[in-house]
Every structure is written in structure tokens, then in C-alpha cells.
mmCIF file of C-alpha atoms in Angstrom:
data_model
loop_
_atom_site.group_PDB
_atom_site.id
_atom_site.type_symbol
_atom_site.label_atom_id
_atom_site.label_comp_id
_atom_site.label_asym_id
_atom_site.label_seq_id
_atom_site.Cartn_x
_atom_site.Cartn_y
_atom_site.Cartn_z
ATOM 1 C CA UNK H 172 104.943 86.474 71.975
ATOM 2 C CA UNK H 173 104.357 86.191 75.630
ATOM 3 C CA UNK H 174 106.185 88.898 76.332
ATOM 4 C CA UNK H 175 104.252 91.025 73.420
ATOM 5 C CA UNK H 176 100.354 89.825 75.229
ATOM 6 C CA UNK H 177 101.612 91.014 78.303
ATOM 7 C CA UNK H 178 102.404 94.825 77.393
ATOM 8 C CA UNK H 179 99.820 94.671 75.668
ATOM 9 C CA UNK H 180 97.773 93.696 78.710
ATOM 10 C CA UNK H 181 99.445 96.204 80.683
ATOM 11 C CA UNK H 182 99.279 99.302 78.202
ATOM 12 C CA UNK H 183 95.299 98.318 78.145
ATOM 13 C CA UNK H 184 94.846 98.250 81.904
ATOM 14 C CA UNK H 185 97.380 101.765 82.156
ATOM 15 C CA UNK H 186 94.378 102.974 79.423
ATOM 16 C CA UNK H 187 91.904 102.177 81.433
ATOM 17 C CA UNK H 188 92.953 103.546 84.859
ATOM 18 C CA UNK H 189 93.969 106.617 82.705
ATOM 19 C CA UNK H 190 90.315 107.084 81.625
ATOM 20 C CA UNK H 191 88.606 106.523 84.841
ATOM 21 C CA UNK H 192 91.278 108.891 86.483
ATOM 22 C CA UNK H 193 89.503 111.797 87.346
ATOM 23 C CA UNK H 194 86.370 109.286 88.698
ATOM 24 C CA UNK H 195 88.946 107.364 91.162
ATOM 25 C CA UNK H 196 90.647 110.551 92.631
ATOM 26 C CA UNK H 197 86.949 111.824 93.201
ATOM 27 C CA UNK H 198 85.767 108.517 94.850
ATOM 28 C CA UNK H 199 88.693 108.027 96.766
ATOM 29 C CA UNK H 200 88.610 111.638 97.832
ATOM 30 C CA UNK H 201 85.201 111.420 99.101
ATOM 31 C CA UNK H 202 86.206 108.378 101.199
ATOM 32 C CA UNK H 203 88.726 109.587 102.916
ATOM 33 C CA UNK H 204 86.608 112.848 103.260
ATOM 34 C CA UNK H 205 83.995 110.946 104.879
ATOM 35 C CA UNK H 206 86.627 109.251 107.209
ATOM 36 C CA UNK H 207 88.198 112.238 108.138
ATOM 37 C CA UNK H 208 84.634 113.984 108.864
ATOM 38 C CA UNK H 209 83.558 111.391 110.970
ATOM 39 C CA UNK H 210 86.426 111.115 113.358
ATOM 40 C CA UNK H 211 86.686 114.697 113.164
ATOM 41 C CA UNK H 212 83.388 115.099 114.998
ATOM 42 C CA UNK H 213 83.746 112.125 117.180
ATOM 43 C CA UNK H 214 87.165 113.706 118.842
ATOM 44 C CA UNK H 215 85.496 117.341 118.879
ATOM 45 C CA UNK H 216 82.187 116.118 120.924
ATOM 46 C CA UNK H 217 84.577 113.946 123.391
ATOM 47 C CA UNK H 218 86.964 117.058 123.662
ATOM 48 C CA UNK H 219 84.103 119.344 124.062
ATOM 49 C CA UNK H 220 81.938 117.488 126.774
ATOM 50 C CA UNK H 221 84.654 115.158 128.387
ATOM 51 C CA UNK H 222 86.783 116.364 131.232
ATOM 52 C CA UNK H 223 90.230 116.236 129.204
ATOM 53 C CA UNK H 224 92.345 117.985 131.318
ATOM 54 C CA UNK H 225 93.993 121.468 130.343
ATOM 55 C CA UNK H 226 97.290 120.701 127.285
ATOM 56 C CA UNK H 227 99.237 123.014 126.256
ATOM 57 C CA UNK H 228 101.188 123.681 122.919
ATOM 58 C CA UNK H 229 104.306 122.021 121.899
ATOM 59 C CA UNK H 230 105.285 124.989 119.407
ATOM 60 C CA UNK H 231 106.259 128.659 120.662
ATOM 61 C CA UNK H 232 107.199 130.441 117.590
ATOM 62 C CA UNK H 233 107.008 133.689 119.812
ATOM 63 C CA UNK H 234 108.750 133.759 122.397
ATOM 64 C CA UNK H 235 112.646 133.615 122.588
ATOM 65 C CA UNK H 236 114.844 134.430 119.213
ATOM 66 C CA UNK H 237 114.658 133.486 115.412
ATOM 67 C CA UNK H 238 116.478 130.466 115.931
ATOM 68 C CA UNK H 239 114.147 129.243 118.509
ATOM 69 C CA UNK H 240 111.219 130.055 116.629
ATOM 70 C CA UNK H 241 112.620 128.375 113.648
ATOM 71 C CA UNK H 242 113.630 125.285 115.635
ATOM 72 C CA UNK H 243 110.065 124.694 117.663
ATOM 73 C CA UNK H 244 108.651 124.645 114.148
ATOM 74 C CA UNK H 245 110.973 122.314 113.074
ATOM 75 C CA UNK H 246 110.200 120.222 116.203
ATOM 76 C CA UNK H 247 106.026 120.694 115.668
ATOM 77 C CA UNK H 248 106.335 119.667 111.829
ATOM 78 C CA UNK H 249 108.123 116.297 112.693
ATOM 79 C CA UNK H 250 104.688 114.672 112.646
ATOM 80 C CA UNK H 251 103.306 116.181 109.727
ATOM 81 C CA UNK H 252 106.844 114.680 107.830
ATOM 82 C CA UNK H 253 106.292 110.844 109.674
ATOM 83 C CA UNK H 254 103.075 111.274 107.757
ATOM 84 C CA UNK H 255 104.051 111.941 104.856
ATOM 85 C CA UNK H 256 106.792 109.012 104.772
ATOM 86 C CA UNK H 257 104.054 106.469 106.085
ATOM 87 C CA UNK H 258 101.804 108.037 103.053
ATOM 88 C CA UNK H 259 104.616 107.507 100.723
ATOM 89 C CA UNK H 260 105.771 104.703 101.035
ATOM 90 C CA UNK H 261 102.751 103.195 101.612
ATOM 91 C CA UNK H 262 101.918 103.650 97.637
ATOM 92 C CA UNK H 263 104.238 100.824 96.914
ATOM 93 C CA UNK H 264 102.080 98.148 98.629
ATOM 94 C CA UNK H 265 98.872 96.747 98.377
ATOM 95 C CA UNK H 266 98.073 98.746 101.450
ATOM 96 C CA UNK H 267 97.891 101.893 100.210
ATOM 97 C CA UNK H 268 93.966 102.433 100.586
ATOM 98 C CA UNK H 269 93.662 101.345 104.072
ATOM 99 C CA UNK H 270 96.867 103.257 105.426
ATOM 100 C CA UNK H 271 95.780 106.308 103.481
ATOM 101 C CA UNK H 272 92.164 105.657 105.114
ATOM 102 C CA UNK H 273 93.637 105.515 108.593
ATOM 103 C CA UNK H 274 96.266 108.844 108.443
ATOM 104 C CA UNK H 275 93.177 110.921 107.163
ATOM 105 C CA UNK H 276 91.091 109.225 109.704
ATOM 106 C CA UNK H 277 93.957 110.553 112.130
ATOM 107 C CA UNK H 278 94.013 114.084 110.852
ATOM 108 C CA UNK H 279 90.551 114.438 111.782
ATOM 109 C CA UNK H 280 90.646 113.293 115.096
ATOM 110 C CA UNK H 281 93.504 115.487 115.795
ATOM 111 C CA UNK H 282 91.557 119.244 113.997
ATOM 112 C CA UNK H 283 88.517 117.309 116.354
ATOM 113 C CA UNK H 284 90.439 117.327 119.539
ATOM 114 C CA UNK H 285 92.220 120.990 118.930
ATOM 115 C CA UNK H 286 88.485 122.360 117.916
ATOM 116 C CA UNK H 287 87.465 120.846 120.918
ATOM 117 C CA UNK H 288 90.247 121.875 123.737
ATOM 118 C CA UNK H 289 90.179 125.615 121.800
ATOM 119 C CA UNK H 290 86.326 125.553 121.960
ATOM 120 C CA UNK H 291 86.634 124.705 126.044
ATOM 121 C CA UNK H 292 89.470 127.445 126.633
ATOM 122 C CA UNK H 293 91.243 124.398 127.942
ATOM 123 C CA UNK H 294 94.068 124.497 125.790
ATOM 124 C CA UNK H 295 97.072 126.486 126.263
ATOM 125 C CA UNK H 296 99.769 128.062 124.709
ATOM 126 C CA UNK H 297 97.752 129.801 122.650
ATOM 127 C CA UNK H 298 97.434 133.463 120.578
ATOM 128 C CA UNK H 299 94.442 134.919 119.773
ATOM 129 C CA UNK H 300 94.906 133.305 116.060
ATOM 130 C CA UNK H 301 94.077 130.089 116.885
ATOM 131 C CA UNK H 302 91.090 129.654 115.076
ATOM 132 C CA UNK H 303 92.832 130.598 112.193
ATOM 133 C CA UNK H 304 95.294 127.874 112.947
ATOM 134 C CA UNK H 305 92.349 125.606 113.019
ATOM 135 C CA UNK H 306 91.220 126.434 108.896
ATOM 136 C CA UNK H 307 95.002 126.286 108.334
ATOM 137 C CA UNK H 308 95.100 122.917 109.860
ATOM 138 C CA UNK H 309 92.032 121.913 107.644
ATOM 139 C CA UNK H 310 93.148 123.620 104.655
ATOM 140 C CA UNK H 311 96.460 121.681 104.623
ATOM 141 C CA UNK H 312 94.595 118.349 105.528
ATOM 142 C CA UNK H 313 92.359 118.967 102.541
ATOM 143 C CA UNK H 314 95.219 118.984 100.519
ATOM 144 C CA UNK H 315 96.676 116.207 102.205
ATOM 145 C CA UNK H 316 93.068 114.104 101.502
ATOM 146 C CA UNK H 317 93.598 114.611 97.828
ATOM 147 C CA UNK H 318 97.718 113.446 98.152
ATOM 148 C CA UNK H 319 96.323 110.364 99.611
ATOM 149 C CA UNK H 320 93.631 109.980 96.960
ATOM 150 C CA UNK H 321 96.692 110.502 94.523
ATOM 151 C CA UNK H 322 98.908 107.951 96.326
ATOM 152 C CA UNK H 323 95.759 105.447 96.580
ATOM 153 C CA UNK H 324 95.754 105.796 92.593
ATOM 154 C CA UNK H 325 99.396 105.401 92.158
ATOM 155 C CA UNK H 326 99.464 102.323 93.955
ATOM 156 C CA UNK H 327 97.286 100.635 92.274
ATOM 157 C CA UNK H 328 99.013 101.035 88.961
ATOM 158 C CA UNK H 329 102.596 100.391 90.800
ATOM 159 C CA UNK H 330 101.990 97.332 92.360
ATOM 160 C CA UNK H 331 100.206 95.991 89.303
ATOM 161 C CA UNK H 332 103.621 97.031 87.364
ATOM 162 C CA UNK H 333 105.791 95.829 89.831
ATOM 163 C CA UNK H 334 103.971 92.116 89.874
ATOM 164 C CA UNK H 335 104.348 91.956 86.211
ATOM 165 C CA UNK H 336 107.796 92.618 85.812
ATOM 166 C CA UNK H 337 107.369 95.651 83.415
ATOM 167 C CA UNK H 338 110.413 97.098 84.785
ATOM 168 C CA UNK H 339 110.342 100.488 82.403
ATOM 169 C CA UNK H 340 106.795 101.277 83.243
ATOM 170 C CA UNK H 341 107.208 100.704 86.619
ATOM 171 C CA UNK H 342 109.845 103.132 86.983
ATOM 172 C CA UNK H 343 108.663 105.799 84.872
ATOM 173 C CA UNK H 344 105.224 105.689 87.230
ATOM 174 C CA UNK H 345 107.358 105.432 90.232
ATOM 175 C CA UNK H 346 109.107 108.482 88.976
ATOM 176 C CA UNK H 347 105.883 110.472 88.013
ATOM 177 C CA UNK H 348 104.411 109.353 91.224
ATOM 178 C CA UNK H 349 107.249 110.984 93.356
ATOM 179 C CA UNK H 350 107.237 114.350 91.503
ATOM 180 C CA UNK H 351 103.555 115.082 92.024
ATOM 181 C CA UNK H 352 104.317 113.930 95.699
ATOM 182 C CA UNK H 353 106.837 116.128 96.495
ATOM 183 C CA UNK H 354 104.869 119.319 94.979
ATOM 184 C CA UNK H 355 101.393 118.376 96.883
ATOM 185 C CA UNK H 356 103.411 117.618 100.061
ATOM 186 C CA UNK H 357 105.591 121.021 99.816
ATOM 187 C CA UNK H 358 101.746 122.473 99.501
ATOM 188 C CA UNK H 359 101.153 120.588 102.876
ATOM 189 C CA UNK H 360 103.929 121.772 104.476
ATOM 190 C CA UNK H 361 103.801 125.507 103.961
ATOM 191 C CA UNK H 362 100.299 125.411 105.469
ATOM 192 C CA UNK H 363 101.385 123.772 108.087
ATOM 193 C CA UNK H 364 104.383 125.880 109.272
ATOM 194 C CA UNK H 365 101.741 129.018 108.605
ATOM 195 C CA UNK H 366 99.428 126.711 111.328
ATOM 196 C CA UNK H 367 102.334 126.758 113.717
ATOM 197 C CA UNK H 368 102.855 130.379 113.246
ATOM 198 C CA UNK H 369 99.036 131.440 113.784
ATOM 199 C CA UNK H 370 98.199 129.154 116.690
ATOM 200 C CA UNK H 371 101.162 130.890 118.602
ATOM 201 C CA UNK H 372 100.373 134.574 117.822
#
């Protein structure tokens, strides 16, 4: 009987995230959004009116052969993957909101700091496509803002599963939770190697 109450308790609260789905993803979205806005201009007017010294790129897609070009994209994507794994598994603690607040938070700061080097001619290392290295940059963050609303989401209903012992639900969401992870982060990742590409040319 106990055992009855409780999946029933759970299949009511899975019903009820279910119907205020689209409402979370939205709320969290804007959140993290707003995070990402704010230290976005932050970094950019420190970068723009601070003396920041000149940097230069890690990546050089251009110069040297295929392989190298292949290999310093490898190299500049290593961030964008320790990201991604924080993000992760980050959705199977209680965590998840804050973390996911903090790496979007991050991801502003960072477009901020590039805007503001590139704005400053201060940066080096660069093409001539850099600003459209910049959108790239904020096109893939965009999509990494909604993975992070997703993962926000999923945690919720994981760690509620998880505490309750429903073993079958848990691993069904845990497996429905991965897929849609892997597709939104391939999404992030393709923009980002095109962002490599175009802030070299």
C-alpha cells in the first residue's frame, strides 16, 4: 500500500512538472539570460575602458597544415567540453540551478571581455571575421542558456526520483535527460568550432 501512495505521489508530481514545462524552461531561461547579460556588460565596459594589456588567441586554424588546424581546435574547444561535463553532471544534484547560473554567468563575461579586447584592437591573433566569431560565440551560448534551463528542469525531477527510490523512473528520466543533452550540446559544439574558424580568418 505504501509502496502504491508513493507512485502515486510521484506520477502526480511527474504530472505536474510535465504541465508547467514549457513555463519553467521559459523562467529559467530568462534567469540565466539575465545573468549572462549582466556579466556580459560588466566584462565588456572593464575590457573596453581598463588598461588590459594586449592577448592574443589560443586557436590558429590558419596557419600551418590540416592537422594543425584540426588540432588547435581541438585544443580551443577543451573548455567549451569542461562545461558541458560540469553542466551535466551537475543535473544529478540539488545544485543544478546555481551551477547552471554561474557557467552562463561565465559565458557572458567571457563574449564581454572578447567584445571588449576586439572593440579596443587590443586583441590579437585575429582575422577580419572576428565579429562574426563574436554572434557565433553568442549564438552557441544561447543555445547553451536553454541546455542549462533543460538540465535545471531535469534535475529537479531526478533528484526527486532518486530520493524516493523509484528506481524505473529514475532511469528512464536519466536516460531521456542524456539524449536531449547530447543533441543540444552537439548544437553547441558545431557553433563553436565555426567560432574558432571565423575568429582566425
Amino acid at each position: 500500500m505504501k509502496r502504491s501512495l508513493k507512485m502515486n505521489d510521484t506520477e502526480n508530481y511527474l504530472a505536474h512538472v510535465k504541465s508547467e514545462l514549457w513555463k519553467r524552461l521559459l523562467r529559467s531561461f530568462l534567469c540565466f539570460f539575465a545573468g549572462f547579460f549582466v556579466c556580459l556588460a560588466l566584462s565588456y565596459a572593464v575590457f573596453k575602458t581598463a588598461d588590459c594589456g594586449r592577448y592574443f588567441v589560443a586557436a590558429n586554424v590558419s596557419g600551418g597544415g590540416i592537422f594543425d588546424g584540426i588540432k588547435s581546435t581541438v585544443v580551443s574547444l577543451v573548455p567549451c567540453a569542461l562545461e558541458m561535463l560540469v553542466l551535466y553532471f551537475s543535473a544529478y544534484s540539488s545544485l543544478c540551478p546555481i551551477i547552471s547560473a554561474l557557467l552562463c554567468s561565465f559565458r557572458g563575461a567571457s563574449l564581454g571581455a572578447l567584445a571588449g579586447l576586439i572593440s579596443k584592437n587590443t586583441l590579437g591573433g585575429i582575422g577580419s571575421h572576428s565579429n562574426v566569431a563574436a554572434w557565433l560565440y553568442f549564438a552557441a551560448t544561447a543555445v547553451f542558456i536553454a541546455l542549462a534551463s533543460m538540465s535545471a528542469l531535469y534535475s529537479g525531477v531526478l533528484t526527486y526520483t532518486f530520493s524516493r527510490d523509484e528506481k524505473l523512473y529514475y532511469r528512464a528520466l536519466s536516460a531521456e535527460y542524456t539524449k536531449c543533452f547530447l543533441i543540444c550540446s552537439g548544437a553547441v559544439f558545431i557553433i563553436s568550432c565555426a567560432q574558432t574558424v571565423f575568429i582566425a580568418l
